[in-house]
Short mmCIF file of C-alpha atoms in Angstrom, two decimals:
data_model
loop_
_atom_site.label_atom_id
_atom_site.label_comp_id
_atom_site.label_asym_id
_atom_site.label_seq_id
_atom_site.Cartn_x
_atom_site.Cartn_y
_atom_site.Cartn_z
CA UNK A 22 0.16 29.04 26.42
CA UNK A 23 -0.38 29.19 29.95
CA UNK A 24 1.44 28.60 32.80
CA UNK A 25 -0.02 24.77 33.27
CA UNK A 26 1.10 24.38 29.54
CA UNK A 27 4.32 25.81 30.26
CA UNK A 28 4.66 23.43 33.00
CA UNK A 29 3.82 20.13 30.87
CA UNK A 30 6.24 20.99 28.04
CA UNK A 31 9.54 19.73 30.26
CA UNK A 32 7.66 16.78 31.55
CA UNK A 33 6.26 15.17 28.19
CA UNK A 34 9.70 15.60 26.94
CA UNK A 35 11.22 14.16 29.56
CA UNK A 36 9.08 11.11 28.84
CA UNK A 37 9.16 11.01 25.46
CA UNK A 38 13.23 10.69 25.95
CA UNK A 39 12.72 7.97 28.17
CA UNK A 40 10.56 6.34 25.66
CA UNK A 41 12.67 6.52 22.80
CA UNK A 42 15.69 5.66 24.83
CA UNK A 43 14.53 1.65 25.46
CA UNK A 44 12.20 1.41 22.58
CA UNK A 45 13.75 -1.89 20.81
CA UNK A 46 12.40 -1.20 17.61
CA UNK A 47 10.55 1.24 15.75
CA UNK A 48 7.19 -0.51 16.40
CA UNK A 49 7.68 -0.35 20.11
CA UNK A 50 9.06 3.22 19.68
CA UNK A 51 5.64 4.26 17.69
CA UNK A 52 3.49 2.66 20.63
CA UNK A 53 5.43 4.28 23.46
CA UNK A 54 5.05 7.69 21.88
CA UNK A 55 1.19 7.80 21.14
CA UNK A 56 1.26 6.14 24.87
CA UNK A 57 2.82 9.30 26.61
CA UNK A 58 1.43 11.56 23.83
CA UNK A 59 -1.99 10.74 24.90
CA UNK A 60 -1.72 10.75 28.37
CA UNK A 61 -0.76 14.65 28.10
CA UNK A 62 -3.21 15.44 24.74
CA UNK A 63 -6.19 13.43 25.00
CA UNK A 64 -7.63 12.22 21.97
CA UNK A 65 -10.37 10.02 19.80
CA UNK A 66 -8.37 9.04 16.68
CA UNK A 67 -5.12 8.67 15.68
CA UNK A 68 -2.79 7.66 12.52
CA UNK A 69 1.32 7.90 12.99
CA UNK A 70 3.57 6.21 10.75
CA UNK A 71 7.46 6.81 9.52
CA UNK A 72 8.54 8.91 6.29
CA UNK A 73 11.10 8.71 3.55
CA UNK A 74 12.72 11.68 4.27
CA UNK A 75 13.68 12.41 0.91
CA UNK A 76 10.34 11.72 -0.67
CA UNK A 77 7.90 11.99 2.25
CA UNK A 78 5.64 9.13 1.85
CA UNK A 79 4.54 7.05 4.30
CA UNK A 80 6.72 3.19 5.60
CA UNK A 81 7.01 1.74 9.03
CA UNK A 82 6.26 1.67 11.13
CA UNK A 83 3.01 2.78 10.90
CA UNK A 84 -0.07 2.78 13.35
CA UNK A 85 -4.05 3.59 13.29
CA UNK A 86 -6.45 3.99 16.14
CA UNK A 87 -10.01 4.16 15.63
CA UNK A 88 -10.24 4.85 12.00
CA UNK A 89 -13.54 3.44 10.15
CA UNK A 90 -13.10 1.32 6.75
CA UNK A 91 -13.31 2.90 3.45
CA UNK A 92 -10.92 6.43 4.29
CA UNK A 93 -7.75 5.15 3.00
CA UNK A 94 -7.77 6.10 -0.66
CA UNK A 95 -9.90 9.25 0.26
CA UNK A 96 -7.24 10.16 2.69
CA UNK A 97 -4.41 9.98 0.76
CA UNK A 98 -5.92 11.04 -2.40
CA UNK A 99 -6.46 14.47 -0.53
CA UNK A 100 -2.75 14.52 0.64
CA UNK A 101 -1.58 14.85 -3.01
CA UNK A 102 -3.87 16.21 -4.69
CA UNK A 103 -5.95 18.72 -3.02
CA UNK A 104 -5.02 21.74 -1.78
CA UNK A 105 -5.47 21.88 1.57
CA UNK A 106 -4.34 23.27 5.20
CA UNK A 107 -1.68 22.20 6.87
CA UNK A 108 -0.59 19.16 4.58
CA UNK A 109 2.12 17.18 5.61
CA UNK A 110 4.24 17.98 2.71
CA UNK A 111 3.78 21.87 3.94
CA UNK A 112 4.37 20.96 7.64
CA UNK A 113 7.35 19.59 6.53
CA UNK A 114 8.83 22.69 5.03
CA UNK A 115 7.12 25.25 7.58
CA UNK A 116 8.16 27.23 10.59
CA UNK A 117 6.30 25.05 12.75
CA UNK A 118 6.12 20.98 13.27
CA UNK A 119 2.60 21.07 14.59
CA UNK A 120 -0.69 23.20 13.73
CA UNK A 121 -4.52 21.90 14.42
CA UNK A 122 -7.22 22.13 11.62
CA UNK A 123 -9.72 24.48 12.38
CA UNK A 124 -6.78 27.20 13.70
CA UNK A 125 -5.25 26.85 10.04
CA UNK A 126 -9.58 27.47 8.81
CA UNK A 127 -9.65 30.22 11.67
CA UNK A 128 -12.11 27.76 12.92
CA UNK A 129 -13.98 27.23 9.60
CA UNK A 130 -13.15 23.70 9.08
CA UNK A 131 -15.67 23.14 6.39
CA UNK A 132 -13.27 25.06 4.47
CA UNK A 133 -10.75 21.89 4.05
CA UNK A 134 -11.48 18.92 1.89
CA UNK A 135 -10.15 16.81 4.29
CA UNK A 136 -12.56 17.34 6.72
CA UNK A 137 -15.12 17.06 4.58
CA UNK A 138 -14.40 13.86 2.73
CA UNK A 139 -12.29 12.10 6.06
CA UNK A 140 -12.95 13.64 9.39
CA UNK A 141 -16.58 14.59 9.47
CA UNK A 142 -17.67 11.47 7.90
CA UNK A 143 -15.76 9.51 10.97
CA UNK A 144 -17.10 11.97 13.44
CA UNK A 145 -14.49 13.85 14.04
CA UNK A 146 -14.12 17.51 14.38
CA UNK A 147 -10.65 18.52 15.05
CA UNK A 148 -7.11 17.72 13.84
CA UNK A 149 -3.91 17.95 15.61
CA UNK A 150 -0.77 17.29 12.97
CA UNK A 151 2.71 17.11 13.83
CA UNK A 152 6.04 16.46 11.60
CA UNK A 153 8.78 15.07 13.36
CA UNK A 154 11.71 16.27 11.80
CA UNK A 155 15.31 17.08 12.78
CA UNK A 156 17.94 19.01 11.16
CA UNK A 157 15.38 19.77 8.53
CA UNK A 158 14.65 16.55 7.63
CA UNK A 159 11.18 14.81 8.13
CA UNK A 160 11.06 11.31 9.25
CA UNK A 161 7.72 10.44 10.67
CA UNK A 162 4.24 12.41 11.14
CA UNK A 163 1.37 11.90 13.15
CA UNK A 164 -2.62 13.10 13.38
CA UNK A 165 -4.57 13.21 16.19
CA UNK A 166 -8.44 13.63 16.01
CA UNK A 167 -11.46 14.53 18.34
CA UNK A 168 -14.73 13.91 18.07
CA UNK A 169 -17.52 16.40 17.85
CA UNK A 170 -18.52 17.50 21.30
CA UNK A 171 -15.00 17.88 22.90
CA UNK A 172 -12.73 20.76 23.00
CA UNK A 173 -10.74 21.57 19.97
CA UNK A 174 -6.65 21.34 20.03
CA UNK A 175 -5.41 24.38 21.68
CA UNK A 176 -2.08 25.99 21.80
CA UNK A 177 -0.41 24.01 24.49
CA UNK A 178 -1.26 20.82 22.56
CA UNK A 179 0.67 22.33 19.86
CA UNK A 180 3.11 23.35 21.75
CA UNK A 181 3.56 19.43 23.47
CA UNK A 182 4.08 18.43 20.19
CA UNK A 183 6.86 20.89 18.53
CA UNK A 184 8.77 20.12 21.61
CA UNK A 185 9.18 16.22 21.06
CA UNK A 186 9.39 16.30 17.68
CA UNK A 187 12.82 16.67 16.98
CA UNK A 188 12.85 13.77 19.92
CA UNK A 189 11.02 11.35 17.93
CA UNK A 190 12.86 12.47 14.59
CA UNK A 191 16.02 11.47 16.02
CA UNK A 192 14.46 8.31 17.22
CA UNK A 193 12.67 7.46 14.13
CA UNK A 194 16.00 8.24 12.18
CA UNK A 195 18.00 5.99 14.17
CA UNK A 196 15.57 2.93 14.07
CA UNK A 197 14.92 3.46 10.11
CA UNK A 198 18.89 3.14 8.91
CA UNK A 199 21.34 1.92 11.69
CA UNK A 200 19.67 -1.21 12.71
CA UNK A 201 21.74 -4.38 11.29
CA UNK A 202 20.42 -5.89 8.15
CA UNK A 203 20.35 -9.61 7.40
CA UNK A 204 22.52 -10.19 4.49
CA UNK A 205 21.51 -11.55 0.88
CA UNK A 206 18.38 -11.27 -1.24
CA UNK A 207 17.14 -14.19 -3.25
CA UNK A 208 14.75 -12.66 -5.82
CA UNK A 209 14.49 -10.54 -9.32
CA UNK A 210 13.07 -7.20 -9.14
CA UNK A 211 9.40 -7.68 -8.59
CA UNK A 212 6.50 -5.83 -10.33
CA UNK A 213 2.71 -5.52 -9.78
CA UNK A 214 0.14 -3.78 -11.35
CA UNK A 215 -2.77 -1.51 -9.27
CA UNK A 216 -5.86 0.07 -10.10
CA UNK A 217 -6.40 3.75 -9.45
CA UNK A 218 -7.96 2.81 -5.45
CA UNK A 219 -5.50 0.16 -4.90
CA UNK A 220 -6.45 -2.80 -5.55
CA UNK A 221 -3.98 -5.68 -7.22
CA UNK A 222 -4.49 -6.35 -11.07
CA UNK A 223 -1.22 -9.07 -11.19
CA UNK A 224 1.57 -9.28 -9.99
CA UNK A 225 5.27 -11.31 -11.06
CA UNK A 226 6.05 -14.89 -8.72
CA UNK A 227 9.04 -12.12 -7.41
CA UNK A 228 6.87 -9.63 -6.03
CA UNK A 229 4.96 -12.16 -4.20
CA UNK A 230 8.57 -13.09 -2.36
CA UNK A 231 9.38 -9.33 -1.38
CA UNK A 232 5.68 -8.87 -0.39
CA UNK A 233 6.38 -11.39 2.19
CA UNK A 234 9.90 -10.14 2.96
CA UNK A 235 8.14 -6.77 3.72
CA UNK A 236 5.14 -7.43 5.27
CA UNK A 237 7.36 -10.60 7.40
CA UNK A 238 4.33 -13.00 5.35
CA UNK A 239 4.85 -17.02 4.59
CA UNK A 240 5.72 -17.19 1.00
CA UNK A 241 3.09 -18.72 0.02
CA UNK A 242 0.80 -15.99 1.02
CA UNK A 243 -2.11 -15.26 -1.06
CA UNK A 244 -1.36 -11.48 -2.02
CA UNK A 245 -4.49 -11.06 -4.13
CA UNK A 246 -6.77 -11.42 -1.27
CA UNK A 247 -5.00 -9.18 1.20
CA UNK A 248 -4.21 -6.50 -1.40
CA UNK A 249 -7.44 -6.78 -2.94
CA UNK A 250 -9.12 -4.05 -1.02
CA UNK A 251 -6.79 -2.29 1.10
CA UNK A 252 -7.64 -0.12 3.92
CA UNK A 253 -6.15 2.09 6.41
CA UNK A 254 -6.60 -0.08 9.75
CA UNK A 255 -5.11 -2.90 7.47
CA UNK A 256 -1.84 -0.63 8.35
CA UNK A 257 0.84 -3.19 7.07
CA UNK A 258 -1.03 -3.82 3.71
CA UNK A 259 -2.36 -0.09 3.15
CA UNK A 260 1.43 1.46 3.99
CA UNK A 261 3.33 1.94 1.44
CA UNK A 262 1.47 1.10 -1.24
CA UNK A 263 -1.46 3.18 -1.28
CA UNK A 264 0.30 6.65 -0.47
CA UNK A 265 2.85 5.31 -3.34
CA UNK A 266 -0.39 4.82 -6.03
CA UNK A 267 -1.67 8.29 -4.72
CA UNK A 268 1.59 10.24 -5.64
CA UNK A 269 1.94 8.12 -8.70
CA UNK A 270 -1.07 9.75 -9.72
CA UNK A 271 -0.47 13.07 -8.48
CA UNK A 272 2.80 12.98 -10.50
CA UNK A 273 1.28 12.20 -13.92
CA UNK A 274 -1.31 14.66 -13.71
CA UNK A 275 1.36 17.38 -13.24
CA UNK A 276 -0.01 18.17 -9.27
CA UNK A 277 3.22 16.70 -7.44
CA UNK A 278 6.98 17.08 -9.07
CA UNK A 279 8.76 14.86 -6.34
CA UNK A 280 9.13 11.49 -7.25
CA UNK A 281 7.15 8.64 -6.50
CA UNK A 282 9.64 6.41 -5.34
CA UNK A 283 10.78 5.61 -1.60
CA UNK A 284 13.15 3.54 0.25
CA UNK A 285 12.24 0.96 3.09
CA UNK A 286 13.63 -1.67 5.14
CA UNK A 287 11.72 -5.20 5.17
CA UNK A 288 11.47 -7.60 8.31
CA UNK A 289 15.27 -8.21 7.57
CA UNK A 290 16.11 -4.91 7.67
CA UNK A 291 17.27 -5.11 4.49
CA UNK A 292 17.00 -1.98 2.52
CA UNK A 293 14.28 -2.44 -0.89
CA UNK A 294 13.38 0.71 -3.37
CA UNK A 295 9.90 0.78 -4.51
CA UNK A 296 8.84 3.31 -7.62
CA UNK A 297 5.53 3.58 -9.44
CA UNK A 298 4.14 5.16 -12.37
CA UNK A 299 0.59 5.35 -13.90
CA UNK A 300 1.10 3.41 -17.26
CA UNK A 301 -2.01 5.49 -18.92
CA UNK A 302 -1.58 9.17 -17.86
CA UNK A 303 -4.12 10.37 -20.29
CA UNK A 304 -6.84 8.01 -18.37
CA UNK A 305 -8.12 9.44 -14.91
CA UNK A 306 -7.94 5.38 -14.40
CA UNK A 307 -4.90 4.51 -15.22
CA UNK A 308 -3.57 1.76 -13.78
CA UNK A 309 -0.35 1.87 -11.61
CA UNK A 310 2.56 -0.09 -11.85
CA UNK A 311 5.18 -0.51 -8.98
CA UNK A 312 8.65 -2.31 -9.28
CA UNK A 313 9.89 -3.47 -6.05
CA UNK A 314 13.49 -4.64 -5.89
CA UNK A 315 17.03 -4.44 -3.71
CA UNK A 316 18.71 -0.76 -2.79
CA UNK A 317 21.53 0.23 -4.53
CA UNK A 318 24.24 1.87 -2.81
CA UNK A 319 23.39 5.36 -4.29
CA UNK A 320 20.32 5.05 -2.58
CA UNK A 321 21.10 4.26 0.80
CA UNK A 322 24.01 6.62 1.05
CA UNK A 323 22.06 10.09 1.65
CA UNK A 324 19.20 8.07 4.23
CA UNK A 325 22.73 6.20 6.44
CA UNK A 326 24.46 9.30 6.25
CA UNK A 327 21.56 11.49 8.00
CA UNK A 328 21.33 8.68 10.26
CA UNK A 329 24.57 9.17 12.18
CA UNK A 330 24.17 13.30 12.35
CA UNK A 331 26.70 14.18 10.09
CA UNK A 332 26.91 17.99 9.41
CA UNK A 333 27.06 19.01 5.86
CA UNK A 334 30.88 19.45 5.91
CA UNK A 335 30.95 16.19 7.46
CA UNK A 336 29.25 14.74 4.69
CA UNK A 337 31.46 16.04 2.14
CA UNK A 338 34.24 14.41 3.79
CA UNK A 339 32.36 11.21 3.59
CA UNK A 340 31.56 10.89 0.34
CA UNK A 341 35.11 12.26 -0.86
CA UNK A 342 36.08 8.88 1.33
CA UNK A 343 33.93 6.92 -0.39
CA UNK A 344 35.41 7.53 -3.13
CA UNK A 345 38.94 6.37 -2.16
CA UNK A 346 40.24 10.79 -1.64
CA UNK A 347 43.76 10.75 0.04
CA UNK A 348 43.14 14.13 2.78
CA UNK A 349 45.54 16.22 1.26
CA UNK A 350 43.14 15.48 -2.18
CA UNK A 351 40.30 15.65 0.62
CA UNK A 352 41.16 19.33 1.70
CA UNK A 353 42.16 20.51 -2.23
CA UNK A 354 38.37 19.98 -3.17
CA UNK A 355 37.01 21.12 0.03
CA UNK A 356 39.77 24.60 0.03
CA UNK A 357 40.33 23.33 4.10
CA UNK A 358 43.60 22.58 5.56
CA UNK A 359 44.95 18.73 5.99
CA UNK A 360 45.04 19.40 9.85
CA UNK A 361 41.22 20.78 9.30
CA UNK A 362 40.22 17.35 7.36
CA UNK A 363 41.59 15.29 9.80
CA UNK A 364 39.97 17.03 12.37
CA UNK A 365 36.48 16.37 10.63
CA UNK A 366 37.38 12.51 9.94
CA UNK A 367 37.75 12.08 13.83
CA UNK A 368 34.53 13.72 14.24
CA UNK A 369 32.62 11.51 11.68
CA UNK A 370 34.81 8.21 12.80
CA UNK A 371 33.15 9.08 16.84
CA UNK A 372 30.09 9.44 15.10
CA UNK A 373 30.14 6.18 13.11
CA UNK A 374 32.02 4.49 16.03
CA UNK A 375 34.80 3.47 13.67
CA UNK A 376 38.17 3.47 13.56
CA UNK A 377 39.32 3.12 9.92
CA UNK A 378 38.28 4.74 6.45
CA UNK A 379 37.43 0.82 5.61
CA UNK A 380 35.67 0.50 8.66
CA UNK A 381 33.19 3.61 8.13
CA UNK A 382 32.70 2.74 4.31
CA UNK A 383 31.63 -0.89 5.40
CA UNK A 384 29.48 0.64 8.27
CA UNK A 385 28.32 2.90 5.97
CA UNK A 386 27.47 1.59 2.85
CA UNK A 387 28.39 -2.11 2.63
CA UNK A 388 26.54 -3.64 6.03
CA UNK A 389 23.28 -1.89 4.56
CA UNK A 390 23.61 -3.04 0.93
CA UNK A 391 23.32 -6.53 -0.62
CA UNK A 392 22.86 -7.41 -4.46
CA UNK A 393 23.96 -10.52 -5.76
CA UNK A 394 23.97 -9.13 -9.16
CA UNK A 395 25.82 -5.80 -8.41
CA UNK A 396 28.92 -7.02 -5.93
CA UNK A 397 30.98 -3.56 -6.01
CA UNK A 398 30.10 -0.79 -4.03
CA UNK A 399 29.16 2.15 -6.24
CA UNK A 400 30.39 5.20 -5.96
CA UNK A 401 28.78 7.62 -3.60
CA UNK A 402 27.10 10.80 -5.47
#
């Protein structure tokens, strides 16, 4: 990098942390990034969007710029199923958060599938990918693209990019878990059927209701038509159902062995699990079906948790917490001192911004978790 790249490094960051310090909400966080991002790394094309951190597919907020119909089932298709460079999934677990496409081809792009079957046909000729992750975890990604003509990605882009990403991360992390959730859910688990490319075969009256308690939809909202033929500038439709159908897929062939299942917040921000499974694994067509319905406790512990920052010994003490551990039974299982245990429930309560073990299991668990059919609060795992 040279020394005008070493230069813009402290400046971007700078105003990347000013963006992600008044962003209200993850939407405005998302457009104030790709703002500043762009002013520093021009570009043609663009997709960003939020991750599951423990299963990597795609939620909100999610945003496109200047993609062409048709890509979206090609795009993710290749994601988990082809092997190909710099994936997000590898990104993810790499030494670096960002690498450009025709570096990772040593500038033999035809080489990747992707470009083949989604850049080249769009008319672009370079990517730019970047994980945003924090303390090893992954909770948003973006892609930048240019067009054939212009200068590919260079090191300093890359470089721009590895520097705000634990930034974002942070961000990301914060606006995906700690924001207050309106209380009570009013419908069954929901289920809908897809074909292989994502369209909707039927669907249950429930998953109508947490369509539009997701998407922020009137009820009455005629889910055939929009999910009909979904595409990947129809962000709020195409995210996260199609990635979800793609690793459904990539799961029953025997390609992916993480699950294909994720956690999300709806307009509420009340936390919903979706999972989906190809019902005919033996038929390259099989059709995909995905149950929608409320988080459970167990599954918004880990995701709240990593929200607040908590080290790993911090987390320990949590969960022994949350399961009603006095501290002297607190520092038996852990093999620490009392005085050392109380020292780490300070930490976590300044964290949390609690005061009590009642107040950080509420803050924890029970703000973020509602299910009228399930009233206690299950025991942390």
């Amino acid at each position: 990098m040279n020394a005008v790249g070493t230069a813009m490094v402290p400046r971007v960051v700078d105003a990347v942390e000013r963006v992600t310090a008044r962003a209200a909400d993850a939407d405005e966080l998302l457009e104030g990034v790709a703002t500043e991002i762009g002013k520093v790394i021009p570009y043609d094309g663009a997709m960003w969007f939020g991750l599951d951190p423990s299963t990597l597919l795609a939620v909100s907020p999610a945003r496109m710029e200047h993609l062409d119909d048709g890509y979206c089932n090609t795009f993710w298709f290749g994601e988990f199923h082809e092997h190909d460079a710099n994936l997000f999934a590898d990104l993810a677990l790499g030494a670096t958060a960002a690498a450009t496409l025709r570096s990772a081809t040593n500038d033999r792009p035809m080489r990747s599938a992707r470009y083949r079957d989604f850049l080249q046909p769009q008319g672009y000729d370079d990517e730019l990918r970047v994980v945003f992750r924090t303390a090893g975890r992954s909770w948003g990604v973006g892609g930048l693209f240019r067009e054939r003509g212009r200068a590919p990605f260079d090191a300093t882009d890359v470089a721009v990019l590895e520097a705000v990403s634990p930034i974002v991360a942070a961000a990301f992390r914060t606006h995906a878990a700690l924001r207050a959730p309106t209380p009570g859910f009013t419908h069954a688990p929901g289920l809908m059927l897809f074909s292989r490319d994502g369209a909707i075969i039927s669907a249950n009256d429930a998953a109508s209701r947490w369509l539009a308690e997701i998407y922020g939809e009137d009820p009455g909202t005629n889910w055939f038509e929009i999910l009909a033929g979904l595409e990947c500038p129809d962000v709020d439709a195409a995210i996260p159902i199609i990635p979800l159908i793609a690793r459904a897929h990539a799961v029953a062939s025997g390609r992916d062995a993480r699950e294909a299942r994720l956690r999300l917040r709806d307009r509420s921000g009340r936390w919903l699990v979706l999972h989906a499974s190809v019902l005919d694994s033996a038929s390259r067509e099989g059709n995909v079906a995905i149950v929608v319905e409320p988080a459970k406790s167990g599954d918004l512990a880990p995701i709240i948790i990593e929200a607040y920052g908590l080290t790993a010994r911090e987390r320990e003490v949590v969960r022994a917490i949350a399961r009603g551990s006095s501290t002297p039974e607190i520092a038996a299982e852990l093999f620490l001192s009392a005085h050392t245990v109380r020292d780490y429930i300070k930490a976590v309560f300044d964290k949390v911004g609690v005061s009590s073990r009642g107040e950080l299991v509420a803050k924890l668990f029970a703000d973020h978790y509602a299910d009228p059919f399930h009233e206690t609060l299950v025991e942390v795992h």
